[in-house]
Amino acid sequence: MSIFSLQVFLIILRGLHVGWVTIMLALLASMGGFIFGYDTGQISDIVLMQDFLSRFATCTSPGNCAFSAVREGLIVSLLSIGTLVGALMGAPVADWLGRRYAMTTECGVFIIGVVVQMTSTHVWQQFAVGRFISGLGVGALSAAVPMYQAETAPPQIRGTLTATYQLFITFGILVAYGISIGARSIGQSGSWRTVVGIGILWALILGIGIVFMPESPRKNALTSRRWLAAHGRMDEAQASLAITRGIPASEANKHHFIRHEADGIKENVEYEKHVKGGWLDCFKPKGKILYRTLLGMSLQSLQQLTGANYFFYYGATVFSSVGLSDPFITQIILGAVNFVCTFGGMYVMERFGRRLPLICGGLWQSAWLFVFASAGTAVDPVTHAGVGKLMIVAACMFILGYAMTWAPGVWILIGETFPTRTRAKQASLSTAANWMWNFLIAFFTPFIGNAISFKYGYVFAGIIPLLLDTCRFYSSDTMYTDPNCKPWTSRQWAPPGYSSRQDLLEKDRSDDPNNTTGSMAENAPVQNGTDRTI
């Protein structure tokens, strides 16, 4: 493909060669997260647009229309049911078609769902079904994109590049808020149809652009298991590794770390020939596989139970009840805080590891949720402007903590926790758990909000201790098989053959032909003082 013939330049990052293709694939693939973020952000504002209300809500008189809790919950949450199903389908589809073509296909499914929504006139069920269809594509992308990024990016910066998926989710939410504010002045159905229809553009960017990116070298390696002799796909895998590291494919054999990583991939393929992982293998206790599956599902579930989507899905509705004349502006503020702070989250997760930021972030979020709920419960924020402003500040501070810890951290962990032979399936199960709770929160929030109002914040704040307890049990892939490594001691762990994290980092940066360390290096932590693997 043309991308392989382009001149590749080198970026020296942490003393390592990183090609511009690596940066491009991280950004382009992360459009899958942008699509989800955009779809999440748009519905919060669309359900308040007057033309949308007059078409799909229950009207007692012209201009006096409102959704019932059931109808609003279904319109908002059916996307999440679609994403749950799509997430479970994402792994087998990505294995069958390859990561790139799977993403292109999934973008097509998303576009079909958008078209169904745009052609809705007065039947709210059609709009809801369109969101379900779009959800199928979004859910499958949520499984394929982090997998593609983790498999293609250099191990030394894999966590940072994988975190761009979450960064683009926040960017998509922010863009949706901005477009919604601009589109609400458009007459009649153009207000909400414009917001929905622009989603097609994002899907086209990803669906077409990803075709020009290199295929996952691990996918090429898996393909070579069957057709290596006839097609020479192992050479293609090595060339793909070289391209993403900023090295011409013709020079791949001259670089030790390229040969070393390709050999590690080949060893994994040979291993998988004899030990093929199926769905049932995800629940076997040997090698702590069941433990890791349950841990991944728990972390993804608890990410939703922090309460972030309470603000993202229903923020405009929540802040309209605070007495603000224009709750859309508050949504923009929350979206901007979410997006900007995610950059800080990428640094925090690389600098301080995984467990410590998650624990500290959980405490921070819980504290501000208590402030939010207590302020809204103590007095009526509609008649006390100062209380309403305090609630907005509390929401922003909550989002700050979420964006810097739990938002990017959990997606990184999903790429690090599972062994190769069951990684795709365990990632799908974990992501499906995320979408299941996404649906439950989206659907039941109108009912709970009507019943207990701002006390709902206490529910999420009370769940935070469970998050912290779960974090104590996290350590990353290679560490699980070391009986001497406990989650709370994982920050000091180094694989056999290395005296410390710094020793590993220095050897991994070296292109010394005599450095023939085993494939453990690829899966071992490389950032001094962190508990991370790939």
Coordinates of C-alpha atoms in Angstrom, one line a residue:
M1 CA 0.0 0.0 0.0
S2 CA 1.0 3.6 -0.5
I3 CA 1.8 4.1 3.1
F4 CA 4.7 1.6 2.9
S5 CA 6.3 3.6 0.0
L6 CA 6.3 6.9 1.9
Q7 CA 9.5 8.4 3.3
V8 CA 9.6 7.7 7.0
F9 CA 11.3 10.0 9.3
L10 CA 12.5 9.3 12.8
I11 CA 11.3 10.8 16.1
I12 CA 13.6 10.1 19.0
L13 CA 11.4 9.5 22.0
R14 CA 12.9 8.3 25.3
G15 CA 15.9 7.2 23.3
L16 CA 13.9 5.0 21.0
H17 CA 13.1 5.2 17.3
V18 CA 9.4 6.0 16.8
G19 CA 8.1 6.5 13.2
W20 CA 5.5 9.0 12.3
V21 CA 3.3 6.1 11.2
T22 CA 3.1 5.1 14.9
I23 CA 1.7 8.6 15.8
M24 CA -0.6 8.5 12.8
L25 CA -2.0 5.1 13.5
A26 CA -2.6 6.1 17.2
L27 CA -4.5 9.2 16.2
L28 CA -6.4 7.7 13.3
A29 CA -7.4 4.5 15.1
S30 CA -8.5 6.7 18.0
M31 CA -11.2 8.1 15.8
G32 CA -13.1 5.1 17.0
G33 CA -13.2 6.7 20.4
F34 CA -14.1 10.0 18.9
I35 CA -17.1 8.5 17.3
F36 CA -18.3 7.1 20.6
G37 CA -17.6 10.3 22.4
Y38 CA -19.5 12.3 19.8
D39 CA -22.5 10.0 20.0
T40 CA -22.4 10.2 23.8
G41 CA -22.2 14.0 23.8
Q42 CA -24.9 14.7 21.2
I43 CA -27.8 13.0 22.8
S44 CA -27.5 15.0 26.0
D45 CA -28.3 18.2 24.0
I46 CA -30.6 16.6 21.3
V47 CA -33.2 15.5 23.9
L48 CA -33.7 19.2 24.9
M49 CA -34.1 20.6 21.3
Q50 CA -37.6 21.9 20.7
D51 CA -38.2 20.2 17.3
F52 CA -36.9 16.9 18.6
L53 CA -39.2 17.1 21.6
S54 CA -42.2 18.1 19.4
R55 CA -41.6 15.1 17.2
F56 CA -40.8 12.3 19.6
A57 CA -41.9 13.4 23.1
T58 CA -45.4 13.6 24.6
C59 CA -47.0 17.0 24.1
T60 CA -49.8 18.4 26.2
S61 CA -50.0 21.6 24.2
P62 CA -47.9 23.2 21.4
G63 CA -44.4 24.0 22.8
N64 CA -45.1 22.1 26.0
C65 CA -43.5 18.7 25.4
A66 CA -41.6 16.3 27.6
F67 CA -40.3 12.8 27.5
S68 CA -41.5 10.1 29.9
A69 CA -38.7 8.5 31.9
V70 CA -39.1 5.2 30.0
R71 CA -39.0 6.9 26.5
E72 CA -36.0 9.1 27.4
G73 CA -34.2 6.2 29.0
L74 CA -34.6 4.0 25.9
I75 CA -33.6 6.7 23.4
V76 CA -30.5 7.4 25.4
S77 CA -29.6 3.9 26.4
L78 CA -30.2 1.7 23.4
L79 CA -26.9 2.8 22.0
S80 CA -25.3 1.1 25.0
I81 CA -27.2 -2.2 24.3
G82 CA -25.8 -2.1 20.8
T83 CA -22.3 -1.4 22.0
L84 CA -22.6 -4.3 24.4
V85 CA -23.4 -6.7 21.6
G86 CA -20.9 -5.1 19.3
A87 CA -18.1 -5.4 21.9
L88 CA -18.7 -9.2 22.1
M89 CA -18.6 -9.4 18.3
G90 CA -15.6 -7.2 18.0
A91 CA -12.9 -9.7 18.9
P92 CA -14.0 -12.5 16.5
V93 CA -14.6 -10.0 13.7
A94 CA -11.2 -8.5 14.2
D95 CA -9.5 -11.9 14.2
W96 CA -11.4 -12.9 11.0
L97 CA -11.1 -9.8 8.9
G98 CA -8.0 -8.3 10.4
R99 CA -7.9 -5.2 12.6
R100 CA -8.1 -2.6 9.8
Y101 CA -10.8 -4.1 7.6
A102 CA -12.9 -4.9 10.8
M103 CA -12.8 -1.2 11.7
T104 CA -13.8 -0.2 8.2
T105 CA -16.8 -2.6 8.3
E106 CA -17.8 -1.4 11.8
C107 CA -17.7 2.2 10.5
G108 CA -20.1 1.1 7.8
V109 CA -22.5 -0.3 10.4
F110 CA -22.3 3.0 12.4
I111 CA -23.2 5.0 9.3
I112 CA -26.3 2.8 8.6
G113 CA -27.4 3.5 12.2
V114 CA -27.0 7.3 11.6
V115 CA -29.0 7.1 8.4
V116 CA -31.8 5.3 10.3
Q117 CA -31.8 8.1 12.9
M118 CA -31.8 10.9 10.4
T119 CA -34.8 9.5 8.4
S120 CA -36.9 9.3 11.6
T121 CA -39.9 11.7 11.4
H122 CA -42.3 11.1 14.2
V123 CA -41.6 7.5 15.4
W124 CA -39.3 7.6 18.4
Q125 CA -38.8 3.9 18.2
Q126 CA -37.1 4.3 14.8
F127 CA -34.7 6.8 16.2
A128 CA -33.9 4.5 19.1
V129 CA -33.3 1.5 16.8
G130 CA -31.0 3.7 14.8
R131 CA -29.0 4.3 17.9
F132 CA -28.9 0.6 18.6
I133 CA -27.5 -0.1 15.1
S134 CA -24.9 2.7 15.5
G135 CA -24.0 1.1 18.9
L136 CA -23.2 -2.2 17.2
G137 CA -20.4 -0.4 15.3
V138 CA -19.2 1.7 18.2
G139 CA -19.0 -1.4 20.5
A140 CA -17.1 -3.4 18.0
L141 CA -14.7 -0.5 17.5
S142 CA -14.2 -0.2 21.3
A143 CA -12.8 -3.8 21.2
A144 CA -10.8 -3.5 17.9
V145 CA -9.2 -0.1 18.4
P146 CA -7.3 -0.6 21.7
M147 CA -6.3 -4.0 20.5
Y148 CA -4.9 -2.6 17.2
Q149 CA -3.1 0.2 19.0
A150 CA -1.6 -2.1 21.7
E151 CA -0.5 -4.6 19.0
T152 CA 1.1 -2.1 16.7
A153 CA 2.6 0.6 18.9
P154 CA 6.2 0.1 20.3
P155 CA 6.1 -1.5 23.8
Q156 CA 7.9 1.5 25.4
I157 CA 5.1 4.0 24.6
R158 CA 2.2 1.7 24.2
G159 CA 0.4 2.9 27.3
T160 CA 0.5 6.5 26.2
L161 CA -0.6 5.8 22.6
T162 CA -3.4 3.5 23.8
A163 CA -4.6 6.3 26.1
T164 CA -5.3 8.4 23.0
Y165 CA -8.5 6.3 22.6
Q166 CA -9.8 7.8 25.8
L167 CA -8.5 11.2 24.8
F168 CA -10.5 11.1 21.6
I169 CA -13.6 10.0 23.5
T170 CA -13.4 13.3 25.5
F171 CA -12.6 15.3 22.3
G172 CA -15.7 13.8 20.6
I173 CA -17.9 14.7 23.6
L174 CA -16.6 18.3 23.5
V175 CA -17.0 18.6 19.7
A176 CA -20.6 17.3 20.0
Y177 CA -21.4 19.9 22.7
G178 CA -20.0 22.7 20.5
I179 CA -21.9 21.6 17.3
S180 CA -25.1 21.2 19.3
I181 CA -24.9 24.8 20.5
G182 CA -24.3 26.0 16.9
A183 CA -27.0 23.8 15.4
R184 CA -29.9 24.6 17.8
S185 CA -30.6 27.8 16.0
I186 CA -31.2 25.9 12.7
G187 CA -34.9 25.8 11.9
Q188 CA -37.1 22.8 12.5
S189 CA -35.5 19.3 12.2
G190 CA -32.3 20.7 10.8
S191 CA -31.2 21.4 14.4
W192 CA -30.9 17.8 15.5
R193 CA -30.5 16.2 12.1
T194 CA -27.4 18.3 11.5
V195 CA -25.8 17.1 14.8
V196 CA -26.6 13.4 14.1
G197 CA -25.6 13.5 10.4
I198 CA -22.2 15.0 11.0
G199 CA -21.3 11.7 12.7
I200 CA -21.0 10.2 9.3
L201 CA -18.0 12.3 8.6
W202 CA -16.1 10.9 11.5
A203 CA -16.8 7.4 10.5
L204 CA -15.7 8.0 6.9
I205 CA -12.4 9.4 8.2
L206 CA -11.7 6.3 10.2
G207 CA -13.2 3.8 7.8
I208 CA -11.2 5.0 4.8
G209 CA -8.0 6.2 6.5
I210 CA -7.3 3.1 8.5
V211 CA -7.0 1.1 5.2
F212 CA -3.8 3.0 4.5
M213 CA -2.3 2.1 7.8
P214 CA -0.1 -1.0 8.3
E215 CA -1.9 -4.1 9.6
S216 CA -1.2 -5.2 13.1
P217 CA 2.1 -7.2 13.0
R218 CA 0.5 -9.7 15.4
K219 CA -2.4 -10.2 13.1
N220 CA 0.1 -10.8 10.3
A221 CA 1.9 -13.2 12.5
L222 CA -1.3 -15.1 13.3
T223 CA -2.1 -15.3 9.6
S224 CA 1.4 -16.6 8.9
R225 CA 0.5 -19.6 11.1
R226 CA -1.6 -20.9 8.2
W227 CA -0.1 -19.4 5.1
L228 CA 3.5 -18.5 6.0
A229 CA 5.1 -20.8 3.4
A230 CA 2.8 -19.7 0.6
H231 CA 2.6 -16.0 1.4
G232 CA 5.6 -15.1 3.5
R233 CA 3.5 -13.1 6.0
M234 CA 6.1 -13.3 8.7
D235 CA 8.3 -11.0 6.6
E236 CA 5.3 -8.7 6.3
A237 CA 4.9 -8.7 10.1
Q238 CA 8.5 -7.7 10.5
A239 CA 8.1 -4.9 7.9
S240 CA 5.1 -3.6 9.7
L241 CA 7.1 -3.5 12.9
A242 CA 9.8 -1.6 11.2
I243 CA 7.4 1.0 9.6
T244 CA 5.8 1.8 12.9
R245 CA 9.2 2.3 14.5
G246 CA 10.3 4.7 11.8
I247 CA 12.6 2.3 10.0
P248 CA 12.4 1.5 6.3
A249 CA 11.1 -2.0 5.7
S250 CA 14.2 -2.8 3.7
E251 CA 16.4 -2.2 6.8
A252 CA 14.3 -4.3 9.2
N253 CA 16.8 -7.1 9.5
K254 CA 19.6 -4.7 10.5
H255 CA 18.0 -3.7 13.7
H256 CA 18.2 -5.9 16.7
F257 CA 15.1 -4.7 18.5
I258 CA 12.9 -5.3 15.4
R259 CA 14.3 -8.8 15.0
H260 CA 13.8 -9.4 18.7
E261 CA 10.2 -8.3 18.8
A262 CA 9.4 -10.2 15.6
D263 CA 10.9 -13.3 17.2
G264 CA 8.7 -12.8 20.2
I265 CA 5.6 -12.6 18.0
K266 CA 6.7 -15.8 16.2
E267 CA 7.2 -17.6 19.5
N268 CA 3.7 -16.5 20.6
V269 CA 2.2 -17.9 17.4
E270 CA 4.0 -21.2 17.8
Y271 CA 2.7 -21.3 21.4
E272 CA -0.8 -20.6 20.3
K273 CA -0.6 -23.5 17.8
H274 CA -0.6 -25.9 20.7
V275 CA -2.6 -23.9 23.2
K276 CA -5.5 -22.2 21.4
G277 CA -7.6 -20.0 23.7
G278 CA -11.4 -20.2 23.4
W279 CA -14.1 -18.4 25.3
L280 CA -14.2 -21.1 28.0
D281 CA -10.5 -20.6 28.5
C282 CA -11.2 -17.1 29.8
F283 CA -12.8 -18.7 32.8
K284 CA -10.2 -21.2 33.8
P285 CA -8.3 -20.6 37.0
K286 CA -4.9 -21.9 35.7
G287 CA -2.4 -19.0 35.3
K288 CA -4.9 -16.8 37.0
I289 CA -6.9 -16.4 33.8
L290 CA -10.2 -16.4 35.5
Y291 CA -8.8 -13.9 38.0
R292 CA -7.8 -11.6 35.3
T293 CA -11.1 -11.9 33.4
L294 CA -13.1 -11.0 36.5
L295 CA -10.6 -8.2 37.3
G296 CA -10.9 -6.7 33.8
M297 CA -14.7 -6.9 33.9
S298 CA -14.8 -5.4 37.4
L299 CA -12.5 -2.5 36.4
Q300 CA -14.6 -1.7 33.3
S301 CA -17.8 -1.9 35.3
L302 CA -16.5 0.3 38.0
Q303 CA -15.4 2.9 35.5
Q304 CA -19.0 3.4 34.7
L305 CA -20.0 3.3 38.3
T306 CA -17.9 6.3 39.1
G307 CA -20.9 8.3 37.7
A308 CA -19.2 10.1 34.9
N309 CA -21.9 9.3 32.4
Y310 CA -24.5 10.8 34.7
F311 CA -23.0 14.1 33.7
F312 CA -22.2 13.2 30.1
Y313 CA -25.6 11.7 29.2
Y314 CA -27.9 13.9 31.3
G315 CA -25.7 16.9 32.2
A316 CA -27.8 19.4 30.3
T317 CA -30.9 18.1 32.0
V318 CA -29.3 18.1 35.4
F319 CA -28.0 21.7 35.1
S320 CA -31.3 23.0 33.7
S321 CA -32.8 21.8 37.0
V322 CA -30.2 23.9 38.9
G323 CA -31.8 27.0 37.5
L324 CA -29.3 27.9 34.7
S325 CA -30.8 29.8 31.8
D326 CA -28.5 28.0 29.3
P327 CA -27.3 24.5 30.6
F328 CA -25.7 23.9 27.2
I329 CA -22.9 26.3 28.2
T330 CA -22.2 24.2 31.4
Q331 CA -21.9 21.1 29.2
I332 CA -19.3 22.9 27.1
I333 CA -17.4 23.7 30.3
L334 CA -17.6 20.1 31.5
G335 CA -16.5 18.8 28.1
A336 CA -13.5 21.2 28.0
V337 CA -12.4 20.1 31.5
N338 CA -12.7 16.5 30.5
F339 CA -10.7 16.9 27.3
V340 CA -7.9 19.0 28.7
C341 CA -7.4 17.0 31.8
T342 CA -7.1 13.7 29.8
F343 CA -3.7 15.0 28.6
G344 CA -2.7 15.2 32.2
G345 CA -4.1 11.7 32.6
M346 CA -1.8 10.3 29.9
Y347 CA 1.2 11.7 31.8
V348 CA 0.0 10.5 35.2
M349 CA -0.6 7.0 34.1
E350 CA 3.0 6.8 32.6
R351 CA 4.7 8.6 35.5
F352 CA 3.0 7.0 38.5
G353 CA 1.9 3.7 37.2
R354 CA -1.7 2.3 37.3
R355 CA -2.8 1.3 40.8
L356 CA -1.8 4.5 42.7
P357 CA -3.5 7.0 40.3
L358 CA -6.7 4.9 40.3
I359 CA -6.8 4.8 44.1
C360 CA -6.1 8.5 44.5
G361 CA -8.5 9.4 41.6
G362 CA -11.3 7.4 43.3
L363 CA -10.9 9.2 46.5
W364 CA -10.9 12.6 44.7
Q365 CA -14.0 11.7 42.7
S366 CA -15.9 10.5 45.8
A367 CA -15.1 13.7 47.8
W368 CA -16.5 15.9 45.0
L369 CA -19.6 13.8 44.5
F370 CA -20.4 14.2 48.2
V371 CA -20.0 18.0 47.8
F372 CA -22.3 17.9 44.6
A373 CA -25.0 15.8 46.3
S374 CA -24.9 17.6 49.6
A375 CA -25.1 21.1 48.1
G376 CA -28.1 20.1 45.9
T377 CA -29.9 18.4 48.7
A378 CA -29.3 20.9 51.5
V379 CA -31.1 23.8 49.7
D380 CA -32.9 24.4 46.5
P381 CA -30.2 25.4 43.9
V382 CA -32.9 27.1 41.8
T383 CA -33.5 29.8 44.5
H384 CA -29.9 29.9 45.7
A385 CA -27.6 30.8 42.8
G386 CA -24.5 30.3 44.9
V387 CA -25.3 26.7 45.5
G388 CA -25.9 26.1 41.8
K389 CA -22.5 27.5 41.1
L390 CA -20.9 25.3 43.8
M391 CA -22.5 22.3 42.2
I392 CA -21.0 23.2 38.8
V393 CA -17.6 23.6 40.4
A394 CA -18.0 20.2 42.1
A395 CA -19.0 18.6 38.8
C396 CA -15.9 20.1 37.1
M397 CA -13.6 18.9 39.9
F398 CA -15.1 15.5 39.7
I399 CA -14.5 15.4 35.9
L400 CA -10.9 16.5 36.5
G401 CA -10.2 13.6 38.7
Y402 CA -12.0 11.1 36.4
A403 CA -10.2 12.4 33.3
M404 CA -6.8 12.1 34.9
T405 CA -7.2 8.6 36.3
W406 CA -10.1 6.3 35.7
A407 CA -10.9 7.5 32.2
P408 CA -7.6 6.6 30.5
G409 CA -6.3 4.2 33.1
V410 CA -8.9 1.4 32.6
W411 CA -8.5 1.3 28.8
I412 CA -4.7 1.0 29.3
L413 CA -5.2 -1.8 31.8
I414 CA -7.3 -3.8 29.4
G415 CA -4.4 -3.9 26.9
E416 CA -1.9 -5.0 29.6
T417 CA -3.7 -7.5 31.8
F418 CA -4.4 -10.5 29.5
P419 CA -2.2 -13.1 28.0
T420 CA -1.9 -13.2 24.2
R421 CA -3.9 -16.4 23.5
T422 CA -7.1 -15.1 25.2
R423 CA -6.5 -11.3 25.0
A424 CA -9.0 -10.5 22.4
K425 CA -11.8 -12.5 24.1
Q426 CA -11.0 -11.3 27.5
A427 CA -10.9 -7.7 26.2
S428 CA -14.3 -8.2 24.6
L429 CA -15.8 -9.5 27.9
S430 CA -14.3 -6.6 29.9
T431 CA -15.6 -4.0 27.4
A432 CA -19.0 -5.7 27.3
A433 CA -19.2 -5.3 31.1
N434 CA -18.5 -1.6 30.6
W435 CA -21.3 -1.2 28.0
M436 CA -23.7 -3.2 30.2
W437 CA -23.3 -0.7 33.1
N438 CA -23.3 2.1 30.6
F439 CA -26.8 1.0 29.5
L440 CA -28.1 0.5 33.1
I441 CA -27.0 3.9 34.1
A442 CA -28.3 5.6 31.0
F443 CA -31.7 3.8 31.2
F444 CA -32.4 4.1 34.9
T445 CA -31.0 7.6 35.6
P446 CA -34.3 9.3 34.6
F447 CA -36.2 7.1 37.1
I448 CA -33.7 7.5 39.9
G449 CA -33.2 11.2 39.2
N450 CA -37.0 11.8 39.4
A451 CA -37.2 9.9 42.7
I452 CA -34.2 11.2 44.7
S453 CA -32.9 14.1 42.6
F454 CA -29.4 15.2 43.5
K455 CA -29.1 12.5 46.2
Y456 CA -28.2 10.3 43.3
G457 CA -24.6 11.6 43.7
Y458 CA -24.4 9.8 47.1
V459 CA -25.0 6.5 45.2
F460 CA -21.9 6.9 43.1
A461 CA -19.9 8.4 45.9
G462 CA -20.7 5.3 48.0
I463 CA -19.5 3.0 45.3
I464 CA -16.0 4.5 45.3
P465 CA -14.6 2.4 48.2
L466 CA -15.4 -0.7 46.1
L467 CA -13.3 0.8 43.3
L468 CA -10.4 1.3 45.6
D469 CA -10.6 -2.3 47.0
T470 CA -10.6 -3.7 43.5
C471 CA -7.5 -1.7 42.5
R472 CA -5.5 -3.3 45.3
F473 CA -5.7 -6.6 43.3
Y474 CA -4.3 -5.2 40.0
S475 CA -0.9 -6.1 38.6
S476 CA -0.1 -6.5 35.0
D477 CA 0.3 -9.5 32.6
T478 CA 3.8 -10.9 33.2
M479 CA 3.6 -10.3 36.9
Y480 CA 0.6 -12.6 37.4
T481 CA 2.8 -15.7 36.7
D482 CA 5.4 -14.7 39.3
P483 CA 4.3 -16.2 42.7
N484 CA 6.6 -13.7 44.5
C485 CA 4.9 -10.6 42.9
K486 CA 1.9 -9.3 44.7
P487 CA -0.2 -6.4 43.4
W488 CA 0.9 -4.1 46.2
T489 CA 4.6 -4.9 45.5
S490 CA 4.4 -4.7 41.7
R491 CA 5.9 -1.2 41.5
Q492 CA 9.3 -2.7 42.5
W493 CA 9.0 -5.8 40.3
A494 CA 11.4 -6.6 37.4
P495 CA 11.4 -9.7 35.2
P496 CA 14.1 -12.4 35.5
G497 CA 17.4 -11.3 34.1
Y498 CA 17.0 -7.6 35.2
S499 CA 18.2 -6.1 38.5
S500 CA 15.7 -3.2 38.4
R501 CA 13.2 -1.3 36.3
Q502 CA 16.0 1.1 35.3
D503 CA 18.2 -1.8 34.2
L504 CA 15.3 -3.1 32.0
L505 CA 14.8 0.4 30.5
E506 CA 18.4 0.8 29.6
K507 CA 18.7 -2.6 28.0
D508 CA 15.5 -2.2 26.1
R509 CA 16.7 1.1 24.6
S510 CA 19.9 -0.5 23.5
D511 CA 20.4 -1.8 19.9
D512 CA 23.3 -3.9 20.9
P513 CA 23.5 -7.1 18.9
N514 CA 24.8 -8.9 22.0
N515 CA 21.6 -8.0 23.9
T516 CA 19.8 -11.2 23.4
T517 CA 17.3 -11.1 26.2
G518 CA 14.2 -13.2 25.8
S519 CA 10.8 -12.2 24.8
M520 CA 10.1 -11.2 28.4
A521 CA 11.3 -7.7 27.5
E522 CA 8.4 -6.9 25.3
N523 CA 5.9 -7.7 28.0
A524 CA 7.8 -6.3 30.9
P525 CA 7.5 -2.8 32.6
V526 CA 9.7 -0.2 31.1
Q527 CA 8.9 3.0 33.0
N528 CA 10.9 3.3 36.2
G529 CA 8.6 3.4 39.2
T530 CA 5.4 2.2 37.4
D531 CA 3.4 -1.0 37.5
R532 CA 2.9 -1.4 33.8
T533 CA 3.7 -3.9 31.1
I534 CA 3.0 -3.3 27.4

